[in-house]
């Protein structure tokens, strides 16, 4: 297995004899949303809290740690410093996410799209990728939001589709 085009790559990738796995947590032309307050607010909502609980003041990464600790969350065991590094890493990931430019790929693609996470004005997200793929593309529309793709219910659709694709690939005499 190999990655399609790593972030920042502009290489042209020809079809190969090995299946390709790509996990590009973004789409072409993603919007840059590096604002720390937006990121911390989103993280607070993800753990069941809201920025309004902080009396309108600016959030800091330590607020996330303290909230997790008060809630008795196992994530608090990461500690202040490590959790702060994770929040910083998320900001850096967003920078890479918005600078990602896929190369052209000529192999078969199994494209899994979260149906409830539109990118800007585009509702048919597969259109965003078509100019980069010259091989066959099988689109799998998963009934969930992007952040829920690895939850059990979406995985009940993703897992069998991947298994079928790999079985088909292996049946072609490849290993």
JSON list of C-alpha atoms in Angstrom, two decimals:
[
{"chain": "A", "resi": 1, "resn": "UNK", "atom": "CA", "xyz": [0.00, 0.00, 0.00]},
{"chain": "A", "resi": 2, "resn": "UNK", "atom": "CA", "xyz": [1.16, 3.55, -0.60]},
{"chain": "A", "resi": 3, "resn": "UNK", "atom": "CA", "xyz": [-0.13, 7.06, -0.21]},
{"chain": "A", "resi": 4, "resn": "UNK", "atom": "CA", "xyz": [-1.49, 8.88, -3.26]},
{"chain": "A", "resi": 5, "resn": "UNK", "atom": "CA", "xyz": [0.20, 12.29, -3.28]},
{"chain": "A", "resi": 6, "resn": "UNK", "atom": "CA", "xyz": [1.49, 13.56, 0.04]},
{"chain": "A", "resi": 7, "resn": "UNK", "atom": "CA", "xyz": [0.48, 17.07, 1.08]},
{"chain": "A", "resi": 8, "resn": "UNK", "atom": "CA", "xyz": [2.43, 19.65, -0.87]},
{"chain": "A", "resi": 9, "resn": "UNK", "atom": "CA", "xyz": [3.25, 17.22, -3.67]},
{"chain": "A", "resi": 10, "resn": "UNK", "atom": "CA", "xyz": [2.59, 18.04, -7.30]},
{"chain": "A", "resi": 11, "resn": "UNK", "atom": "CA", "xyz": [3.88, 14.74, -8.66]},
{"chain": "A", "resi": 12, "resn": "UNK", "atom": "CA", "xyz": [2.08, 12.80, -11.35]},
{"chain": "A", "resi": 13, "resn": "UNK", "atom": "CA", "xyz": [1.30, 9.30, -10.16]},
{"chain": "A", "resi": 14, "resn": "UNK", "atom": "CA", "xyz": [0.76, 6.57, -12.73]},
{"chain": "A", "resi": 15, "resn": "UNK", "atom": "CA", "xyz": [-1.42, 3.55, -12.18]},
{"chain": "A", "resi": 16, "resn": "UNK", "atom": "CA", "xyz": [0.49, 0.86, -10.34]},
{"chain": "A", "resi": 17, "resn": "UNK", "atom": "CA", "xyz": [0.25, -2.78, -9.42]},
{"chain": "A", "resi": 18, "resn": "UNK", "atom": "CA", "xyz": [-0.46, -2.01, -5.78]},
{"chain": "A", "resi": 19, "resn": "UNK", "atom": "CA", "xyz": [-3.67, -0.67, -4.27]},
{"chain": "A", "resi": 20, "resn": "UNK", "atom": "CA", "xyz": [-3.48, 2.94, -3.21]},
{"chain": "A", "resi": 21, "resn": "UNK", "atom": "CA", "xyz": [-4.77, 4.21, 0.08]},
{"chain": "A", "resi": 22, "resn": "UNK", "atom": "CA", "xyz": [-5.15, 7.90, 0.63]},
{"chain": "A", "resi": 23, "resn": "UNK", "atom": "CA", "xyz": [-6.37, 9.71, 3.67]},
{"chain": "A", "resi": 24, "resn": "UNK", "atom": "CA", "xyz": [-6.50, 13.32, 2.68]},
{"chain": "A", "resi": 25, "resn": "UNK", "atom": "CA", "xyz": [-8.45, 15.02, 5.38]},
{"chain": "A", "resi": 26, "resn": "UNK", "atom": "CA", "xyz": [-9.27, 17.79, 2.93]},
{"chain": "A", "resi": 27, "resn": "UNK", "atom": "CA", "xyz": [-10.44, 18.58, -0.55]},
{"chain": "A", "resi": 28, "resn": "UNK", "atom": "CA", "xyz": [-8.95, 20.73, -3.28]},
{"chain": "A", "resi": 29, "resn": "UNK", "atom": "CA", "xyz": [-9.46, 24.45, -2.66]},
{"chain": "A", "resi": 30, "resn": "UNK", "atom": "CA", "xyz": [-10.15, 23.98, 1.08]},
{"chain": "A", "resi": 31, "resn": "UNK", "atom": "CA", "xyz": [-10.71, 27.22, 3.00]},
{"chain": "A", "resi": 32, "resn": "UNK", "atom": "CA", "xyz": [-8.01, 28.34, 5.43]},
{"chain": "A", "resi": 33, "resn": "UNK", "atom": "CA", "xyz": [-9.57, 28.51, 8.91]},
{"chain": "A", "resi": 34, "resn": "UNK", "atom": "CA", "xyz": [-6.53, 28.73, 11.17]},
{"chain": "A", "resi": 35, "resn": "UNK", "atom": "CA", "xyz": [-8.08, 31.06, 13.76]},
{"chain": "A", "resi": 36, "resn": "UNK", "atom": "CA", "xyz": [-7.29, 29.65, 17.21]},
{"chain": "A", "resi": 37, "resn": "UNK", "atom": "CA", "xyz": [-10.56, 30.87, 18.74]},
{"chain": "A", "resi": 38, "resn": "UNK", "atom": "CA", "xyz": [-12.57, 29.04, 16.08]},
{"chain": "A", "resi": 39, "resn": "UNK", "atom": "CA", "xyz": [-10.49, 25.90, 16.62]},
{"chain": "A", "resi": 40, "resn": "UNK", "atom": "CA", "xyz": [-10.80, 26.00, 20.43]},
{"chain": "A", "resi": 41, "resn": "UNK", "atom": "CA", "xyz": [-14.55, 26.71, 20.19]},
{"chain": "A", "resi": 42, "resn": "UNK", "atom": "CA", "xyz": [-14.95, 23.75, 17.84]},
{"chain": "A", "resi": 43, "resn": "UNK", "atom": "CA", "xyz": [-13.00, 21.52, 20.25]},
{"chain": "A", "resi": 44, "resn": "UNK", "atom": "CA", "xyz": [-15.16, 22.66, 23.18]},
{"chain": "A", "resi": 45, "resn": "UNK", "atom": "CA", "xyz": [-18.30, 21.81, 21.23]},
{"chain": "A", "resi": 46, "resn": "UNK", "atom": "CA", "xyz": [-16.79, 18.43, 20.41]},
{"chain": "A", "resi": 47, "resn": "UNK", "atom": "CA", "xyz": [-16.55, 17.59, 24.11]},
{"chain": "A", "resi": 48, "resn": "UNK", "atom": "CA", "xyz": [-20.06, 18.83, 24.88]},
{"chain": "A", "resi": 49, "resn": "UNK", "atom": "CA", "xyz": [-19.36, 22.41, 25.99]},
{"chain": "A", "resi": 50, "resn": "UNK", "atom": "CA", "xyz": [-19.76, 25.86, 24.49]},
{"chain": "A", "resi": 51, "resn": "UNK", "atom": "CA", "xyz": [-17.52, 28.91, 24.44]},
{"chain": "A", "resi": 52, "resn": "UNK", "atom": "CA", "xyz": [-20.31, 30.87, 26.21]},
{"chain": "A", "resi": 53, "resn": "UNK", "atom": "CA", "xyz": [-19.36, 28.99, 29.40]},
{"chain": "A", "resi": 54, "resn": "UNK", "atom": "CA", "xyz": [-16.24, 31.17, 29.54]},
{"chain": "A", "resi": 55, "resn": "UNK", "atom": "CA", "xyz": [-18.04, 34.51, 29.99]},
{"chain": "A", "resi": 56, "resn": "UNK", "atom": "CA", "xyz": [-17.07, 35.87, 26.59]},
{"chain": "A", "resi": 57, "resn": "UNK", "atom": "CA", "xyz": [-13.32, 35.87, 27.24]},
{"chain": "A", "resi": 58, "resn": "UNK", "atom": "CA", "xyz": [-10.79, 34.48, 24.76]},
{"chain": "A", "resi": 59, "resn": "UNK", "atom": "CA", "xyz": [-10.25, 30.75, 25.07]},
{"chain": "A", "resi": 60, "resn": "UNK", "atom": "CA", "xyz": [-6.78, 29.32, 25.67]},
{"chain": "A", "resi": 61, "resn": "UNK", "atom": "CA", "xyz": [-5.66, 25.69, 25.24]},
{"chain": "A", "resi": 62, "resn": "UNK", "atom": "CA", "xyz": [-5.56, 25.30, 29.03]},
{"chain": "A", "resi": 63, "resn": "UNK", "atom": "CA", "xyz": [-9.35, 25.86, 29.08]},
{"chain": "A", "resi": 64, "resn": "UNK", "atom": "CA", "xyz": [-9.74, 22.66, 27.10]},
{"chain": "A", "resi": 65, "resn": "UNK", "atom": "CA", "xyz": [-7.56, 20.74, 29.55]},
{"chain": "A", "resi": 66, "resn": "UNK", "atom": "CA", "xyz": [-9.38, 22.11, 32.62]},
{"chain": "A", "resi": 67, "resn": "UNK", "atom": "CA", "xyz": [-12.77, 21.30, 31.09]},
{"chain": "A", "resi": 68, "resn": "UNK", "atom": "CA", "xyz": [-11.70, 17.75, 30.29]},
{"chain": "A", "resi": 69, "resn": "UNK", "atom": "CA", "xyz": [-10.27, 17.35, 33.81]},
{"chain": "A", "resi": 70, "resn": "UNK", "atom": "CA", "xyz": [-13.47, 18.64, 35.48]},
{"chain": "A", "resi": 71, "resn": "UNK", "atom": "CA", "xyz": [-15.55, 16.29, 33.32]},
{"chain": "A", "resi": 72, "resn": "UNK", "atom": "CA", "xyz": [-13.38, 13.33, 34.36]},
{"chain": "A", "resi": 73, "resn": "UNK", "atom": "CA", "xyz": [-12.45, 12.68, 30.73]},
{"chain": "A", "resi": 74, "resn": "UNK", "atom": "CA", "xyz": [-9.66, 10.17, 30.09]},
{"chain": "A", "resi": 75, "resn": "UNK", "atom": "CA", "xyz": [-8.25, 12.72, 27.60]},
{"chain": "A", "resi": 76, "resn": "UNK", "atom": "CA", "xyz": [-7.22, 14.87, 30.58]},
{"chain": "A", "resi": 77, "resn": "UNK", "atom": "CA", "xyz": [-4.61, 12.21, 31.39]},
{"chain": "A", "resi": 78, "resn": "UNK", "atom": "CA", "xyz": [-2.65, 13.55, 28.44]},
{"chain": "A", "resi": 79, "resn": "UNK", "atom": "CA", "xyz": [-1.74, 16.48, 30.66]},
{"chain": "A", "resi": 80, "resn": "UNK", "atom": "CA", "xyz": [-1.69, 20.21, 29.99]},
{"chain": "A", "resi": 81, "resn": "UNK", "atom": "CA", "xyz": [1.49, 20.32, 27.93]},
{"chain": "A", "resi": 82, "resn": "UNK", "atom": "CA", "xyz": [0.69, 17.38, 25.68]},
{"chain": "A", "resi": 83, "resn": "UNK", "atom": "CA", "xyz": [-2.90, 18.51, 25.08]},
{"chain": "A", "resi": 84, "resn": "UNK", "atom": "CA", "xyz": [-1.59, 21.99, 24.25]},
{"chain": "A", "resi": 85, "resn": "UNK", "atom": "CA", "xyz": [0.73, 20.41, 21.66]},
{"chain": "A", "resi": 86, "resn": "UNK", "atom": "CA", "xyz": [-2.23, 18.56, 20.13]},
{"chain": "A", "resi": 87, "resn": "UNK", "atom": "CA", "xyz": [-4.15, 21.85, 19.78]},
{"chain": "A", "resi": 88, "resn": "UNK", "atom": "CA", "xyz": [-1.05, 23.44, 18.18]},
{"chain": "A", "resi": 89, "resn": "UNK", "atom": "CA", "xyz": [-0.70, 20.46, 15.84]},
{"chain": "A", "resi": 90, "resn": "UNK", "atom": "CA", "xyz": [-4.32, 20.91, 14.74]},
{"chain": "A", "resi": 91, "resn": "UNK", "atom": "CA", "xyz": [-3.48, 24.47, 13.69]},
{"chain": "A", "resi": 92, "resn": "UNK", "atom": "CA", "xyz": [-0.47, 23.28, 11.72]},
{"chain": "A", "resi": 93, "resn": "UNK", "atom": "CA", "xyz": [-2.60, 20.54, 10.13]},
{"chain": "A", "resi": 94, "resn": "UNK", "atom": "CA", "xyz": [-5.00, 23.22, 8.91]},
{"chain": "A", "resi": 95, "resn": "UNK", "atom": "CA", "xyz": [-2.11, 25.06, 7.24]},
{"chain": "A", "resi": 96, "resn": "UNK", "atom": "CA", "xyz": [-1.11, 21.86, 5.40]},
{"chain": "A", "resi": 97, "resn": "UNK", "atom": "CA", "xyz": [-4.76, 21.12, 4.65]},
{"chain": "A", "resi": 98, "resn": "UNK", "atom": "CA", "xyz": [-5.26, 24.39, 2.82]},
{"chain": "A", "resi": 99, "resn": "UNK", "atom": "CA", "xyz": [-1.97, 24.19, 0.89]},
{"chain": "A", "resi": 100, "resn": "UNK", "atom": "CA", "xyz": [-2.54, 20.64, -0.34]},
{"chain": "A", "resi": 101, "resn": "UNK", "atom": "CA", "xyz": [-2.45, 20.32, -4.12]},
{"chain": "A", "resi": 102, "resn": "UNK", "atom": "CA", "xyz": [-3.12, 16.80, -5.36]},
{"chain": "A", "resi": 103, "resn": "UNK", "atom": "CA", "xyz": [-1.14, 15.40, -8.25]},
{"chain": "A", "resi": 104, "resn": "UNK", "atom": "CA", "xyz": [-2.69, 13.52, -11.16]},
{"chain": "A", "resi": 105, "resn": "UNK", "atom": "CA", "xyz": [-3.47, 9.85, -10.47]},
{"chain": "A", "resi": 106, "resn": "UNK", "atom": "CA", "xyz": [-4.24, 7.24, -13.14]},
{"chain": "A", "resi": 107, "resn": "UNK", "atom": "CA", "xyz": [-5.17, 4.20, -11.04]},
{"chain": "A", "resi": 108, "resn": "UNK", "atom": "CA", "xyz": [-8.52, 2.98, -9.76]},
{"chain": "A", "resi": 109, "resn": "UNK", "atom": "CA", "xyz": [-9.93, 5.03, -6.89]},
{"chain": "A", "resi": 110, "resn": "UNK", "atom": "CA", "xyz": [-12.48, 4.20, -4.20]},
{"chain": "A", "resi": 111, "resn": "UNK", "atom": "CA", "xyz": [-13.60, 7.66, -3.06]},
{"chain": "A", "resi": 112, "resn": "UNK", "atom": "CA", "xyz": [-15.52, 7.83, 0.23]},
{"chain": "A", "resi": 113, "resn": "UNK", "atom": "CA", "xyz": [-17.43, 11.08, 0.69]},
{"chain": "A", "resi": 114, "resn": "UNK", "atom": "CA", "xyz": [-19.30, 12.28, 3.77]},
{"chain": "A", "resi": 115, "resn": "UNK", "atom": "CA", "xyz": [-22.68, 13.41, 2.48]},
{"chain": "A", "resi": 116, "resn": "UNK", "atom": "CA", "xyz": [-23.30, 15.93, 5.25]},
{"chain": "A", "resi": 117, "resn": "UNK", "atom": "CA", "xyz": [-20.07, 17.93, 4.96]},
{"chain": "A", "resi": 118, "resn": "UNK", "atom": "CA", "xyz": [-20.28, 20.11, 1.84]},
{"chain": "A", "resi": 119, "resn": "UNK", "atom": "CA", "xyz": [-17.17, 21.98, 0.74]},
{"chain": "A", "resi": 120, "resn": "UNK", "atom": "CA", "xyz": [-18.28, 25.55, 0.08]},
{"chain": "A", "resi": 121, "resn": "UNK", "atom": "CA", "xyz": [-20.89, 25.77, -2.65]},
{"chain": "A", "resi": 122, "resn": "UNK", "atom": "CA", "xyz": [-20.13, 22.30, -4.01]},
{"chain": "A", "resi": 123, "resn": "UNK", "atom": "CA", "xyz": [-22.58, 19.58, -2.98]},
{"chain": "A", "resi": 124, "resn": "UNK", "atom": "CA", "xyz": [-21.21, 16.88, -5.31]},
{"chain": "A", "resi": 125, "resn": "UNK", "atom": "CA", "xyz": [-17.77, 16.71, -3.72]},
{"chain": "A", "resi": 126, "resn": "UNK", "atom": "CA", "xyz": [-16.51, 14.10, -6.18]},
{"chain": "A", "resi": 127, "resn": "UNK", "atom": "CA", "xyz": [-16.43, 16.89, -8.79]},
{"chain": "A", "resi": 128, "resn": "UNK", "atom": "CA", "xyz": [-13.62, 18.51, -6.77]},
{"chain": "A", "resi": 129, "resn": "UNK", "atom": "CA", "xyz": [-11.40, 15.48, -7.40]},
{"chain": "A", "resi": 130, "resn": "UNK", "atom": "CA", "xyz": [-12.23, 14.59, -11.02]},
{"chain": "A", "resi": 131, "resn": "UNK", "atom": "CA", "xyz": [-9.58, 16.80, -12.60]},
{"chain": "A", "resi": 132, "resn": "UNK", "atom": "CA", "xyz": [-6.89, 14.94, -10.64]},
{"chain": "A", "resi": 133, "resn": "UNK", "atom": "CA", "xyz": [-8.02, 11.39, -11.46]},
{"chain": "A", "resi": 134, "resn": "UNK", "atom": "CA", "xyz": [-7.63, 9.90, -14.91]},
{"chain": "A", "resi": 135, "resn": "UNK", "atom": "CA", "xyz": [-8.40, 6.30, -13.90]},
{"chain": "A", "resi": 136, "resn": "UNK", "atom": "CA", "xyz": [-11.70, 4.79, -12.82]},
{"chain": "A", "resi": 137, "resn": "UNK", "atom": "CA", "xyz": [-13.40, 6.37, -9.81]},
{"chain": "A", "resi": 138, "resn": "UNK", "atom": "CA", "xyz": [-16.03, 4.59, -7.72]},
{"chain": "A", "resi": 139, "resn": "UNK", "atom": "CA", "xyz": [-17.77, 7.08, -5.42]},
{"chain": "A", "resi": 140, "resn": "UNK", "atom": "CA", "xyz": [-19.18, 5.86, -2.11]},
{"chain": "A", "resi": 141, "resn": "UNK", "atom": "CA", "xyz": [-21.52, 8.40, -0.51]},
{"chain": "A", "resi": 142, "resn": "UNK", "atom": "CA", "xyz": [-21.55, 7.85, 3.23]},
{"chain": "A", "resi": 143, "resn": "UNK", "atom": "CA", "xyz": [-24.56, 9.14, 5.18]},
{"chain": "A", "resi": 144, "resn": "UNK", "atom": "CA", "xyz": [-22.70, 11.12, 7.84]},
{"chain": "A", "resi": 145, "resn": "UNK", "atom": "CA", "xyz": [-20.65, 14.26, 8.48]},
{"chain": "A", "resi": 146, "resn": "UNK", "atom": "CA", "xyz": [-16.91, 14.26, 7.77]},
{"chain": "A", "resi": 147, "resn": "UNK", "atom": "CA", "xyz": [-16.01, 14.17, 11.47]},
{"chain": "A", "resi": 148, "resn": "UNK", "atom": "CA", "xyz": [-18.14, 11.03, 11.91]},
{"chain": "A", "resi": 149, "resn": "UNK", "atom": "CA", "xyz": [-16.59, 8.94, 9.10]},
{"chain": "A", "resi": 150, "resn": "UNK", "atom": "CA", "xyz": [-14.79, 6.62, 11.56]},
{"chain": "A", "resi": 151, "resn": "UNK", "atom": "CA", "xyz": [-17.79, 6.07, 13.83]},
{"chain": "A", "resi": 152, "resn": "UNK", "atom": "CA", "xyz": [-19.26, 2.55, 13.90]},
{"chain": "A", "resi": 153, "resn": "UNK", "atom": "CA", "xyz": [-22.29, 3.19, 11.65]},
{"chain": "A", "resi": 154, "resn": "UNK", "atom": "CA", "xyz": [-20.37, 4.77, 8.74]},
{"chain": "A", "resi": 155, "resn": "UNK", "atom": "CA", "xyz": [-17.72, 2.07, 9.05]},
{"chain": "A", "resi": 156, "resn": "UNK", "atom": "CA", "xyz": [-20.41, -0.55, 8.41]},
{"chain": "A", "resi": 157, "resn": "UNK", "atom": "CA", "xyz": [-20.63, 0.92, 4.89]},
{"chain": "A", "resi": 158, "resn": "UNK", "atom": "CA", "xyz": [-16.94, 1.74, 4.40]},
{"chain": "A", "resi": 159, "resn": "UNK", "atom": "CA", "xyz": [-15.51, -1.58, 5.62]},
{"chain": "A", "resi": 160, "resn": "UNK", "atom": "CA", "xyz": [-17.41, -3.88, 3.24]},
{"chain": "A", "resi": 161, "resn": "UNK", "atom": "CA", "xyz": [-16.77, -1.55, 0.28]},
{"chain": "A", "resi": 162, "resn": "UNK", "atom": "CA", "xyz": [-13.03, -1.62, 0.99]},
{"chain": "A", "resi": 163, "resn": "UNK", "atom": "CA", "xyz": [-13.13, -5.39, 1.45]},
{"chain": "A", "resi": 164, "resn": "UNK", "atom": "CA", "xyz": [-14.87, -5.81, -1.94]},
{"chain": "A", "resi": 165, "resn": "UNK", "atom": "CA", "xyz": [-12.36, -3.50, -3.66]},
{"chain": "A", "resi": 166, "resn": "UNK", "atom": "CA", "xyz": [-9.40, -5.37, -2.16]},
{"chain": "A", "resi": 167, "resn": "UNK", "atom": "CA", "xyz": [-10.90, -8.78, -2.99]},
{"chain": "A", "resi": 168, "resn": "UNK", "atom": "CA", "xyz": [-11.44, -7.64, -6.58]},
{"chain": "A", "resi": 169, "resn": "UNK", "atom": "CA", "xyz": [-7.87, -6.40, -6.75]},
{"chain": "A", "resi": 170, "resn": "UNK", "atom": "CA", "xyz": [-6.50, -9.67, -5.33]},
{"chain": "A", "resi": 171, "resn": "UNK", "atom": "CA", "xyz": [-8.64, -11.74, -7.73]},
{"chain": "A", "resi": 172, "resn": "UNK", "atom": "CA", "xyz": [-6.80, -10.01, -10.56]},
{"chain": "A", "resi": 173, "resn": "UNK", "atom": "CA", "xyz": [-3.66, -11.95, -9.56]},
{"chain": "A", "resi": 174, "resn": "UNK", "atom": "CA", "xyz": [-2.09, -9.16, -7.51]},
{"chain": "A", "resi": 175, "resn": "UNK", "atom": "CA", "xyz": [-0.93, -9.54, -3.95]}
]
